[in-house]
XYZ file of C-alpha atoms in Angstrom:
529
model
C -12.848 10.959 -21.613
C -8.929 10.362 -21.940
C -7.998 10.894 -18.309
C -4.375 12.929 -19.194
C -5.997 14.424 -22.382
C -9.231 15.049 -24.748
C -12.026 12.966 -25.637
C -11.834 9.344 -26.976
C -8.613 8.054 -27.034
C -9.129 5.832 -30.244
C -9.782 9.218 -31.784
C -6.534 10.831 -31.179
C -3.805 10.428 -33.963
C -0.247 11.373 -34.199
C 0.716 14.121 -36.507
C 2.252 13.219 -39.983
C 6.074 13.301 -40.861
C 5.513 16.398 -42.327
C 4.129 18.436 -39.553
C 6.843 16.903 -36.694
C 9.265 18.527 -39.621
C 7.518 21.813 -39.577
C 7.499 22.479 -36.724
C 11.066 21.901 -35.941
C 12.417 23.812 -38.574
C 10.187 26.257 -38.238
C 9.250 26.647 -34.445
C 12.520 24.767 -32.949
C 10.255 22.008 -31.551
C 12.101 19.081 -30.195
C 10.412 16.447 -29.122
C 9.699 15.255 -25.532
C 11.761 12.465 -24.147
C 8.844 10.956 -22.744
C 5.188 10.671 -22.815
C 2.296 11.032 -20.196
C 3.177 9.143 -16.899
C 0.524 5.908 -16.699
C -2.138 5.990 -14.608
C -1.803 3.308 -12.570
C 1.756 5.140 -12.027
C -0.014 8.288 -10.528
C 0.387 8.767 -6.804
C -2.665 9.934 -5.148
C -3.019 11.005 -1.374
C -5.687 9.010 0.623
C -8.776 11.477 0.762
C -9.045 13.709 3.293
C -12.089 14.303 5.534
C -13.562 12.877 8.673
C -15.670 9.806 8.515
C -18.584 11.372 9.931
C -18.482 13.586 6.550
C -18.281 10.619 4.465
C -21.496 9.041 5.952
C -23.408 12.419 5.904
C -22.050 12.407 1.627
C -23.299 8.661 1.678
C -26.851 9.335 2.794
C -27.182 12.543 0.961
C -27.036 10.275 -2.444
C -28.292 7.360 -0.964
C -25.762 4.599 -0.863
C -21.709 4.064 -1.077
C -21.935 3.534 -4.655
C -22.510 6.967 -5.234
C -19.577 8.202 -2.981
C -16.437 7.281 -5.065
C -12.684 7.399 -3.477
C -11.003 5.238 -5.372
C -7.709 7.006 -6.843
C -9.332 6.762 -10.677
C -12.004 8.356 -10.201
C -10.639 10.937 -8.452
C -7.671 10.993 -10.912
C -10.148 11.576 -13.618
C -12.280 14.855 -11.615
C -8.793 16.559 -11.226
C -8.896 20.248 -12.620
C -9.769 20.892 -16.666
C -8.736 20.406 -20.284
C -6.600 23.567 -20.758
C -2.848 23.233 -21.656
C -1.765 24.013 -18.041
C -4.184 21.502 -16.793
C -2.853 18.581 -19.046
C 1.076 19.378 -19.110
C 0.332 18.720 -15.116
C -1.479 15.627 -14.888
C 0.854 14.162 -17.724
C 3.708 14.775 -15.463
C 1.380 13.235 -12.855
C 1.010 16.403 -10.677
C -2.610 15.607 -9.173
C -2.059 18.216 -6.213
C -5.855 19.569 -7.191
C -7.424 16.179 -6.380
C -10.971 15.883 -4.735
C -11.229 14.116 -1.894
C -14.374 12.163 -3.258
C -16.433 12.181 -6.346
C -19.705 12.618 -5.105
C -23.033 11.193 -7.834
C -26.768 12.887 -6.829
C -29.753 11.940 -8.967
C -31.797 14.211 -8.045
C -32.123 18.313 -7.319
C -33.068 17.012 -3.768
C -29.888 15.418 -3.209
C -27.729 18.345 -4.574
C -29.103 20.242 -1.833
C -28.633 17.539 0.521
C -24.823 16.674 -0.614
C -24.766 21.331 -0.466
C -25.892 20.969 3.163
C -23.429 17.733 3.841
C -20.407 20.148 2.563
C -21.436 22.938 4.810
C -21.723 21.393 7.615
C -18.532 19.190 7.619
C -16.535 22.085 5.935
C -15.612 20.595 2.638
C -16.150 22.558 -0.464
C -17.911 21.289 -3.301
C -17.130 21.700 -7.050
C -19.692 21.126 -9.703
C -18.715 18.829 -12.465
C -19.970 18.284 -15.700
C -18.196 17.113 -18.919
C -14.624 18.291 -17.401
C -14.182 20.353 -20.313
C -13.340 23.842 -18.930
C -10.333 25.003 -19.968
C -10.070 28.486 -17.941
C -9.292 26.225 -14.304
C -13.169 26.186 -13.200
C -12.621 22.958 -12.030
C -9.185 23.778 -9.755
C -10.547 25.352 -6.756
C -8.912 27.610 -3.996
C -8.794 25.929 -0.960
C -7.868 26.027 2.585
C -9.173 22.035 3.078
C -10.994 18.979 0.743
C -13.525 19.517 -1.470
C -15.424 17.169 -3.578
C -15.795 17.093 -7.406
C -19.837 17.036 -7.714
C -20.557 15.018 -10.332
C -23.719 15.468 -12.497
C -23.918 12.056 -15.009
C -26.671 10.597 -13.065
C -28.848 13.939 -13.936
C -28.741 13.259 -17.646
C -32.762 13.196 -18.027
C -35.315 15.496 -20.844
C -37.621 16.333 -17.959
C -40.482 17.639 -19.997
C -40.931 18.988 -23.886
C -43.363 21.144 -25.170
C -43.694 21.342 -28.723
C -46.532 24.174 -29.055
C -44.168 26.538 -27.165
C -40.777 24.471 -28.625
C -39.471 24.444 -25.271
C -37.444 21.467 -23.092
C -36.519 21.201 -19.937
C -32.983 19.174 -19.340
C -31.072 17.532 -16.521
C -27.277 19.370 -16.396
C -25.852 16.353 -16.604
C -26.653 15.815 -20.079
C -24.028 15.930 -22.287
C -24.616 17.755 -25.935
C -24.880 14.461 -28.457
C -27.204 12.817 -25.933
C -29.391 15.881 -25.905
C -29.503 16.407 -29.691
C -30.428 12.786 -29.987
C -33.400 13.206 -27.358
C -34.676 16.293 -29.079
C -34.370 14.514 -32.362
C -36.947 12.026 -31.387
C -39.219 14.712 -31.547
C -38.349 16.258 -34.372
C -36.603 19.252 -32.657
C -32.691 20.319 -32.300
C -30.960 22.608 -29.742
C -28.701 23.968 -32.165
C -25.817 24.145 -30.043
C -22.100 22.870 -31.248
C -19.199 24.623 -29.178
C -16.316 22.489 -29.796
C -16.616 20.953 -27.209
C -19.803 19.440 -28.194
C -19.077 15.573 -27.286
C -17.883 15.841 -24.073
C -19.510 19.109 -22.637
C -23.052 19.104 -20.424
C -25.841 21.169 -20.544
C -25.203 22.677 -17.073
C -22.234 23.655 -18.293
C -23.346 25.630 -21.320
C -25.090 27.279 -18.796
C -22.762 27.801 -16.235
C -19.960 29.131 -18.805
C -22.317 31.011 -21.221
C -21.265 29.212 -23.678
C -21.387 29.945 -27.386
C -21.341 27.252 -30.457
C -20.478 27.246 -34.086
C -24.065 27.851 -35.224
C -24.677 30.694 -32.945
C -25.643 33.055 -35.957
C -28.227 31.091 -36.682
C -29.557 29.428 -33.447
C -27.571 32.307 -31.012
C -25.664 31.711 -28.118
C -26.773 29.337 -25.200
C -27.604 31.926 -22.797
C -29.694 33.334 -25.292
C -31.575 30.227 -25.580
C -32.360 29.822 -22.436
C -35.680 30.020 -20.757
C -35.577 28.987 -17.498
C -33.105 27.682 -14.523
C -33.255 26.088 -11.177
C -30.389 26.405 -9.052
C -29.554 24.375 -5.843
C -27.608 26.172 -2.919
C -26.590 26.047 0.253
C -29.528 28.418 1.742
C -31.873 26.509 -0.511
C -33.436 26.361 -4.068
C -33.988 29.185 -6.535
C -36.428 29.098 -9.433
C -36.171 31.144 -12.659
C -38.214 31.838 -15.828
C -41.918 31.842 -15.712
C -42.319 33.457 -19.009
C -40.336 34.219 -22.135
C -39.583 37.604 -21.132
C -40.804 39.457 -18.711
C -40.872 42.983 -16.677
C -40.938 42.052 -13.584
C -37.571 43.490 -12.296
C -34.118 42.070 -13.227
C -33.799 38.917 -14.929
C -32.788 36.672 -11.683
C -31.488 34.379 -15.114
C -28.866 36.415 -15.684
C -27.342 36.276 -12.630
C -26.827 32.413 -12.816
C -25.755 31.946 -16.276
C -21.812 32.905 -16.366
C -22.087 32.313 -12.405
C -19.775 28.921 -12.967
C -20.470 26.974 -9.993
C -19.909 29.601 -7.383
C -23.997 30.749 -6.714
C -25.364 27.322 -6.988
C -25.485 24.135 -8.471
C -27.753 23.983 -11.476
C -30.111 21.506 -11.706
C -32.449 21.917 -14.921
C -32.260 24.116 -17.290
C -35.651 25.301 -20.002
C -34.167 26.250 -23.549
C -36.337 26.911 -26.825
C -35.929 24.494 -29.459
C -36.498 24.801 -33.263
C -37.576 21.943 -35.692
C -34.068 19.757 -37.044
C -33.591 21.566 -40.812
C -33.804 19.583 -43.303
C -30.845 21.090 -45.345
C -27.301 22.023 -44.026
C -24.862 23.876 -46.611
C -21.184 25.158 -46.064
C -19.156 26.680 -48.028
C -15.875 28.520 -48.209
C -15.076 31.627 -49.176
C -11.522 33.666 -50.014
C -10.378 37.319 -49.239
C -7.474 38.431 -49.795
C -6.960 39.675 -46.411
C -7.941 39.371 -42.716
C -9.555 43.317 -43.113
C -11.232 42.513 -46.538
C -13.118 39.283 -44.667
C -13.857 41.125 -41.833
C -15.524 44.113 -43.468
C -17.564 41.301 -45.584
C -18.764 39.574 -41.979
C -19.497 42.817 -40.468
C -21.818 43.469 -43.303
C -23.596 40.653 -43.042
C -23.906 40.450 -39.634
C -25.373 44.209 -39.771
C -27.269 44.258 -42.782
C -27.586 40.343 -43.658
C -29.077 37.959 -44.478
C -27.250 36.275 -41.667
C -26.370 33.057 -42.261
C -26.303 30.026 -39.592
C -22.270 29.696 -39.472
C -20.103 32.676 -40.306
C -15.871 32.304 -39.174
C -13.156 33.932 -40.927
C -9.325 32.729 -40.531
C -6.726 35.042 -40.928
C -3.807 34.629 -42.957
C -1.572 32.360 -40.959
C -4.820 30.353 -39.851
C -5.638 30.287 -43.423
C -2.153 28.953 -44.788
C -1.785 26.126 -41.695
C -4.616 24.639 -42.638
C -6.316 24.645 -39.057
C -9.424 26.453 -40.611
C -10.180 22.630 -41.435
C -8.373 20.479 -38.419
C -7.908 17.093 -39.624
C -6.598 18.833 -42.683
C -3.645 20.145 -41.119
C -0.193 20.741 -42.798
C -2.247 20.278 -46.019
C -3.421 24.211 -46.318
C -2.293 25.876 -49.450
C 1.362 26.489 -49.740
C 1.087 29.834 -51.855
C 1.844 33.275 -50.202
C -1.472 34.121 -52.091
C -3.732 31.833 -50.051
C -5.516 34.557 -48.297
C -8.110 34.182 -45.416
C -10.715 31.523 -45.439
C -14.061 32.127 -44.657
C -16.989 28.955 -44.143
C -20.673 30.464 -44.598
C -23.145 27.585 -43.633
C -27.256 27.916 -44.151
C -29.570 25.741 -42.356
C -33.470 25.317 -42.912
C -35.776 24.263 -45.839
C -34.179 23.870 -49.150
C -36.093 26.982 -50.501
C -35.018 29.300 -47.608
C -31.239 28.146 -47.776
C -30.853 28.368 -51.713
C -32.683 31.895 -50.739
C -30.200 32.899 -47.922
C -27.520 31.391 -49.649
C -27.794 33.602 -53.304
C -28.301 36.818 -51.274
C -25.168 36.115 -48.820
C -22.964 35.197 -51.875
C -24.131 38.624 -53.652
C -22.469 40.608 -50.392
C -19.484 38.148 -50.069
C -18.724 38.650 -53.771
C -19.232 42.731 -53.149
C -16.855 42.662 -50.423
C -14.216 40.960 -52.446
C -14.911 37.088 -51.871
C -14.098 33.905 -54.203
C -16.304 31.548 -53.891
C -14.579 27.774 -53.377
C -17.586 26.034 -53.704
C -18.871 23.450 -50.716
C -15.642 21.200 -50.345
C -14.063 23.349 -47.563
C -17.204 23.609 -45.850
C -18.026 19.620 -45.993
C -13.890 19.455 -44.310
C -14.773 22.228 -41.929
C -17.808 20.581 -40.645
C -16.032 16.778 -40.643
C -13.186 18.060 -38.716
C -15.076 21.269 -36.242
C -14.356 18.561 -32.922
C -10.808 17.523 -33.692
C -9.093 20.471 -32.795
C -8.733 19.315 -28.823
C -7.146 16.035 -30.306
C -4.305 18.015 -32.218
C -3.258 19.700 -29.355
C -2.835 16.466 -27.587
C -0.624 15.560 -30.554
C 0.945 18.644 -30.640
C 1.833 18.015 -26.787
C 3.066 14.524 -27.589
C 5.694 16.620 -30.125
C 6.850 18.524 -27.939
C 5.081 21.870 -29.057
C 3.234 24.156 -26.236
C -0.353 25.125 -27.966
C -2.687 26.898 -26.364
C -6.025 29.130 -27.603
C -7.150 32.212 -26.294
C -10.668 34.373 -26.973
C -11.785 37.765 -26.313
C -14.552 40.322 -28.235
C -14.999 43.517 -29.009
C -16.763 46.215 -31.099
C -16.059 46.595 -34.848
C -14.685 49.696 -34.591
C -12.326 48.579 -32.158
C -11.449 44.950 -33.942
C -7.930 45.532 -35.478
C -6.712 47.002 -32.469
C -7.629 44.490 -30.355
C -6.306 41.942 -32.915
C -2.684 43.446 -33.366
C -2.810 44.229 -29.640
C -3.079 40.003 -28.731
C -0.913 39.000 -31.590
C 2.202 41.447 -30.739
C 1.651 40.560 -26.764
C 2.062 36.888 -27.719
C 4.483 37.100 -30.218
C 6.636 39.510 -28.195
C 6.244 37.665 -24.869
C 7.202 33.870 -26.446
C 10.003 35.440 -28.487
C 11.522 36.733 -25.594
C 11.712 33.906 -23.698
C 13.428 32.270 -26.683
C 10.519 30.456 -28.155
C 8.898 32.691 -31.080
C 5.588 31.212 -31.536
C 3.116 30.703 -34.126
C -0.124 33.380 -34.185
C -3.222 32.291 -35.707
C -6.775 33.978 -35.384
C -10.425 33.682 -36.288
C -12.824 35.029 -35.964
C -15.419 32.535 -34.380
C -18.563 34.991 -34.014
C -19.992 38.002 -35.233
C -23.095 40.125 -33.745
C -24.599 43.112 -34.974
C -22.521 45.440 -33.138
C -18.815 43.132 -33.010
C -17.178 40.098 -33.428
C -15.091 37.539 -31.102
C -11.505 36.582 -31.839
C -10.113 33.612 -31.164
C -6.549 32.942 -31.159
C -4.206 29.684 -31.304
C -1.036 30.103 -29.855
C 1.878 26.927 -30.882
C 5.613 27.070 -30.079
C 8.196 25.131 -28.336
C 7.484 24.369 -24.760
C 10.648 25.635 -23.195
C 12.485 24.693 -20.219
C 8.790 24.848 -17.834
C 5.759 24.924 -20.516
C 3.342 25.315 -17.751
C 6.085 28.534 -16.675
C 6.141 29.687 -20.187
C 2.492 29.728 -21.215
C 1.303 31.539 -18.081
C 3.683 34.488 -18.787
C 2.258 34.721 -22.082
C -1.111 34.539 -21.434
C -0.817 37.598 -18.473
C 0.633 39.740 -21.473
C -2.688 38.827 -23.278
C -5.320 39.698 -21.274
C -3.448 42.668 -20.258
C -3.837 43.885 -23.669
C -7.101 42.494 -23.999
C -8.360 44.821 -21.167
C -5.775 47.707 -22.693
C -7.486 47.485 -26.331
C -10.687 47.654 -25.271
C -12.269 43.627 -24.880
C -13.669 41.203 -22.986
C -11.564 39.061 -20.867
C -13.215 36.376 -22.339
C -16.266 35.494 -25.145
C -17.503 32.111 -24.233
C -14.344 29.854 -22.222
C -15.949 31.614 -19.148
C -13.640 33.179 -16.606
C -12.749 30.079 -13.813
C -9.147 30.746 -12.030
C -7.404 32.001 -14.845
C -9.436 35.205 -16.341
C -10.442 35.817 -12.548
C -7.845 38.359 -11.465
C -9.168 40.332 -14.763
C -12.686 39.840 -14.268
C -12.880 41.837 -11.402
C -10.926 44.641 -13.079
C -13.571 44.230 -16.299
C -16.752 44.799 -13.753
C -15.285 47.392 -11.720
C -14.979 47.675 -7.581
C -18.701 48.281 -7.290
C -20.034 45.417 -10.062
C -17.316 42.933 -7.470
C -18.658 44.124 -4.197
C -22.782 43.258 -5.755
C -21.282 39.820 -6.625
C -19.893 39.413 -3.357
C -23.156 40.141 -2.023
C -24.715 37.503 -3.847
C -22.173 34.966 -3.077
C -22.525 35.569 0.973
C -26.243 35.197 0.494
C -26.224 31.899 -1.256
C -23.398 30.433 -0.117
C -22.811 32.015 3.239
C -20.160 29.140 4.412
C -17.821 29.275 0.796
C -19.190 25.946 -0.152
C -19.220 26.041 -4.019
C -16.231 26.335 -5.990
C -14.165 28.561 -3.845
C -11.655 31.197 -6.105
C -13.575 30.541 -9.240
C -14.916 33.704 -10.596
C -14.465 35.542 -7.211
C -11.361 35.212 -5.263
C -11.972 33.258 -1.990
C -12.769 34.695 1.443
C-alpha cells in the first residue's frame, strides 16, 4: 500500500487536461505548489517505551523480527486512508506514530503481545489492511502504543462444504480470500471498495458492507462465528447458525473496532462462485423516480445482487463509473444512473433479470443495455485512486455515508447536501455534492455522499468543519451516524449521542471487563478513561 496514499502506486494516474480545467473554472481549484513530502524526508521520533517492554513484545511473537521499529514501518502503521489522514502524512505530520509494529502468528500470541501491553502500559491498536477511513487507527493516548499487525494471520483454517462454511485468519486480506475459497469452488461474496487492500478482521470489526450486499448481504450478516483475544483472556462465539440461547455474544464484537478484543478467526457462510455475472444500467429521470424504483424492488423484488442509484450530479460527473470520469454525459437531460447486476446460473439470472427490468421499466427506467455496467464493474476499486489525484490538484474530496428509512430518505438527503453545501460555501469554497445510493434493504436505503472543492487555506481545518455540520444533520434528519465506514475517532462524539446515556454506560461496562487496563485502541468508539 502507497504509504502517503491508496493502494498500488503504479495504479494511480493523474487526471486528464480536461478535469484539472473543470475543476478550476468550476470549483476555483488551484493547484498545490508541491506534492507529498518523500519518505525518506519524514522525521520520525525514536520509539518510546522501556526496554524491558520491548523484550516482553519480543518473546510474546517469538523473535526480533517480528518487533519492527524501524521509521518505515512505523511510517506506514500511522493512522488511516481518510482525507484528514493523508493531507497529514503528505505534509509529513506523523505525530500518531506507533512506537513499534508488533507481527503475532498465532491467537496465542495476540494474547501474549495483549498481556505484554498491559503490563508495561502501552496500548495496542489492531491493524489490518490500514484502510479505515473514520481515524480507527489514530488512537487517544496518554503514552506509546503499538500498531498490531495481523499479515502473518492470513490462513483458511478449516472449510466445510456440506454446511458452506470457512473459518479465516483476520489477517487475510479480501482477493487472497476469494482466491482460497475459489479453490473450492466457493466465493464470500464480499466487495466493499476497499476490497484489495482491506482484511477479513476488519470486515468484521467495521461491519462492513460490499457492493453485492443485495445479493450475498452484508458481512456481519454473513458471519457465523468469532473468536476474540483480550486482555482478561479469550472469548468464543457461534456454535450454531442461530440460536436462543440468550443474546447473540456476536453482536457485541462485530462493529466493536478494536476496542473489546482483538479478533482472531472469524466463521462466515459461503455460497458456490456463479457462473454468470450481468450489469446493467438503467436511467430515471430523477433522483425520486430511481429511488421509488429501488425501494420497490428491494420490498417487493426480485432483488437483484447489485442495486446503486446516482443522483443527478453523480450521474452527470461521471463518477457512477470512476475511471470514466469527466466523460459522463454533458446534457442537462442525463438523469440518474442506476447499475442492476444478477449473479447465479444463466437460467436464474435471465429469470431475475426479465422480472427486475419489468419493475424498472414501471417505475420509469431506460434501459442502457450492459456497457455501463461492464465500466461500473472495471472501475468499482478506483475511486480511492482519484481522490489521490484529486489531492495532487489541489481539490479537497472527501465521502461521507449515513442510512435511514424510506420514508425518511429525502429528508435526510437534502438535510446532508444543504449542510455541506452551506458549510463549504461559507468558508469561500462552494463544493461539489454528489450522492448514491450504495444499498437498499427492505425497510431503507444508505446514502453515500462525495464531497470535492478547493482545499482552502487549512484543508484538514476546512473539511472537519464540514463534516460536524453533517452528522449534525444526519442525527437531526433522522440517520445513522454511519452505514458501513464504522465509527473510529471521527463519528465517536455522535455515536454516543445515537445509543443514548444508558446504551454508552452497557458499553462501558463491557470495555472495563475486557480490557480493564485501556489496552486496545483507546478513544476509538468510546472516548478514553
Amino acid at each position: 500500500m502507497l504509504w502517503s496514499g491508496w493502494g498500488d502506486p503504479a495504479e494511480a494516474a493523474p487526471l486528464p487536461d480536461t478535469v484539472i480545467g473543470l475543476l478550476r473554472d468550476l470549483l476555483g481549484v488551484e493547484p498545490r505548489g508541491s506534492g507529498p513530502v518523500a519518505l525518506e524526508d519524514v522525521t520520525v521520533p525514536e520509539p518510546e517505551g522501556e526496554p524491558a517492554a520491548r523484550r516482553a513484545l519480543v518473546a510474546a511473537v517469538g523473535g526480533e523480527e517480528h518487533v519492527r521499529t524501524d521509521p518505515e514501518a512505523r511510517i506506514r502503521h500511522t493512522r488511516g486512508k481518510s482525507t484528514p489522514d493523508l493531507l497529514r502524512i503528505r505534509a509529513g505530520d506523523v505525530t500518531d506514530v506507533p512506537a513499534a509494529v508488533v507481527l503475532p502468528a498465532s491467537h496465542d500470541e495476540v494474547l501474549a503481545v495483549l498481556g505484554a501491553c498491559a503490563e508495561h502500559g502501552l496500548a495496542a491498536v489492531p491493524f489490518g489492511g490500514g484502510t479505515s477511513v473514520v481515524g480507527g487507527l489514530a488512537p487517544e493516548r496518554r503514552g506509546p502504543f503499538v500498531a498490531l499487525d495481523l499479515r502473518r494471520m492470513d490462513g483458511l483454517l478449516a472449510l466445510d462444504p456440506v454446511s458452506r462454511t470457512a473459518t479465516l485468519q483476520p489477517g487475510l486480506r479480501a482477493p487472497r480470500a476469494e482466491a482460497l475459497l475459489a479453490e473450492h469452488g466457493f466465493t464470500l461474496g464480499h466487495f466493499p471498495q476497499s476490497y484489495e487492500w482491506a482484511t477479513i478482521g476488519g470486515f468484521a470489526a467495521t461491519r462492513s458492507s460490499g457492493q453485492a450486499y443485495a445479493g450475498y448481504g452484508r458481512f456481519d450478516e454473513m458471519v457465523l462465528g468469532l473468536t476474540l483475544a483480550t486482555p482478561r483472556g479469550t472469548l468464543d462465539t457461534g456454535r450454531a447458525p442461530r440460536s436462543a440461547a440468550g443474546p447473540d455474544l456476536r453482536q457485541l464484537v462485530l462493529g466493536s473496532e478494536g476496542a473489546f478484543g482483538v479478533i482472531t478467526a472469524v466463521t462466515v457462510r459461503i455460497r458456490p462462485v456463479p457462473p454468470v455475472r450481468v450489469y446493467e444500467g438503467w436511467r430515471f429521470d430523477s433522483f425520486e423516480e430511481g429511488t421509488t424504483a429501488l425501494r420497490r424492488l428491494a420490498q417487493d423484488g426480485p432483488r437483484p445482487t447489485v442495486l446503486r442509484l446516482s443522483d443527478e450530479t453523480e450521474t452527470l460527473v461521471g463518477l457512477a463509473q470512476p475511471d470514466a470520469i469527466g466523460s459522463g454525459p454533458r446534457e442537462s437531460s442525463a438523469g440518474c444512473l442506476a447499475v442492476v447486476g444478477h449473479e447465479g446460473t444463466e437460467e436464474d439470472t435471465a429469470h431475475r433479470g426479465e422480472r427486475a427490468a419489468a419493475v424498472l421499466r414501471a417505475c420509469g427506467g431506460t434501459p442502457l443495455g450492459e456497457e455501463p455496467g461492464r465500466r461500473w464493474a472495471g472501475g468499482r476499486y478506483s475511486a480511492p485512486y482519484l481522490r489521490d489525484a484529486l489531492l495532487d490538484a489541489g481539490a479537497l474530496v472527501e465521502t461521507l455515508e449515513t442510512a435511514t428509512f424510506w420514508s425518511r430518505v429525502p429528508e435526510l438527503y437534502a438535510a446532508v447536501r444543504d449542510a455541506l453545501t452551506g458549510t463549504l460555501t461559507e468558508a469561500g469554497t462552494p463544493p461539489l455534492v454528489m450522492c448514491h445510493i450504495s444499498h437498499v434493504y427492505e425497510n431503507g436505503a444508505s446514502l453515500y455522499f462525495t464531497v470535492v472543492s478547493a482545499q482552502g487555506e487549512d484543508a484538514v481545518a476546512h473539511w472537519t468543519r464540514a463534516k460536524h455540520a453533517a452528522n449534525e444533520a444526519i442525527l437531526a434528519a433522522g440517520g445513522t451516524i454511519s452505514h458501513h465506514h464504522g465509527v473510529g475517532t471521527d463519528h465517536r462524539d455522535w455515536y454516543l449521542r445515537e445509543a443514548g446515556p444508558l446504551g454508552v454506560e452497557a458499553l462501558r461496562a463491557v470495555k472495563r471487563r475486557l480490557d480493564p487496563d485501556g489496552v486496545l485502541n483507546p478513544g476509538v468508539l468510546l472516548p478514553a478513561d
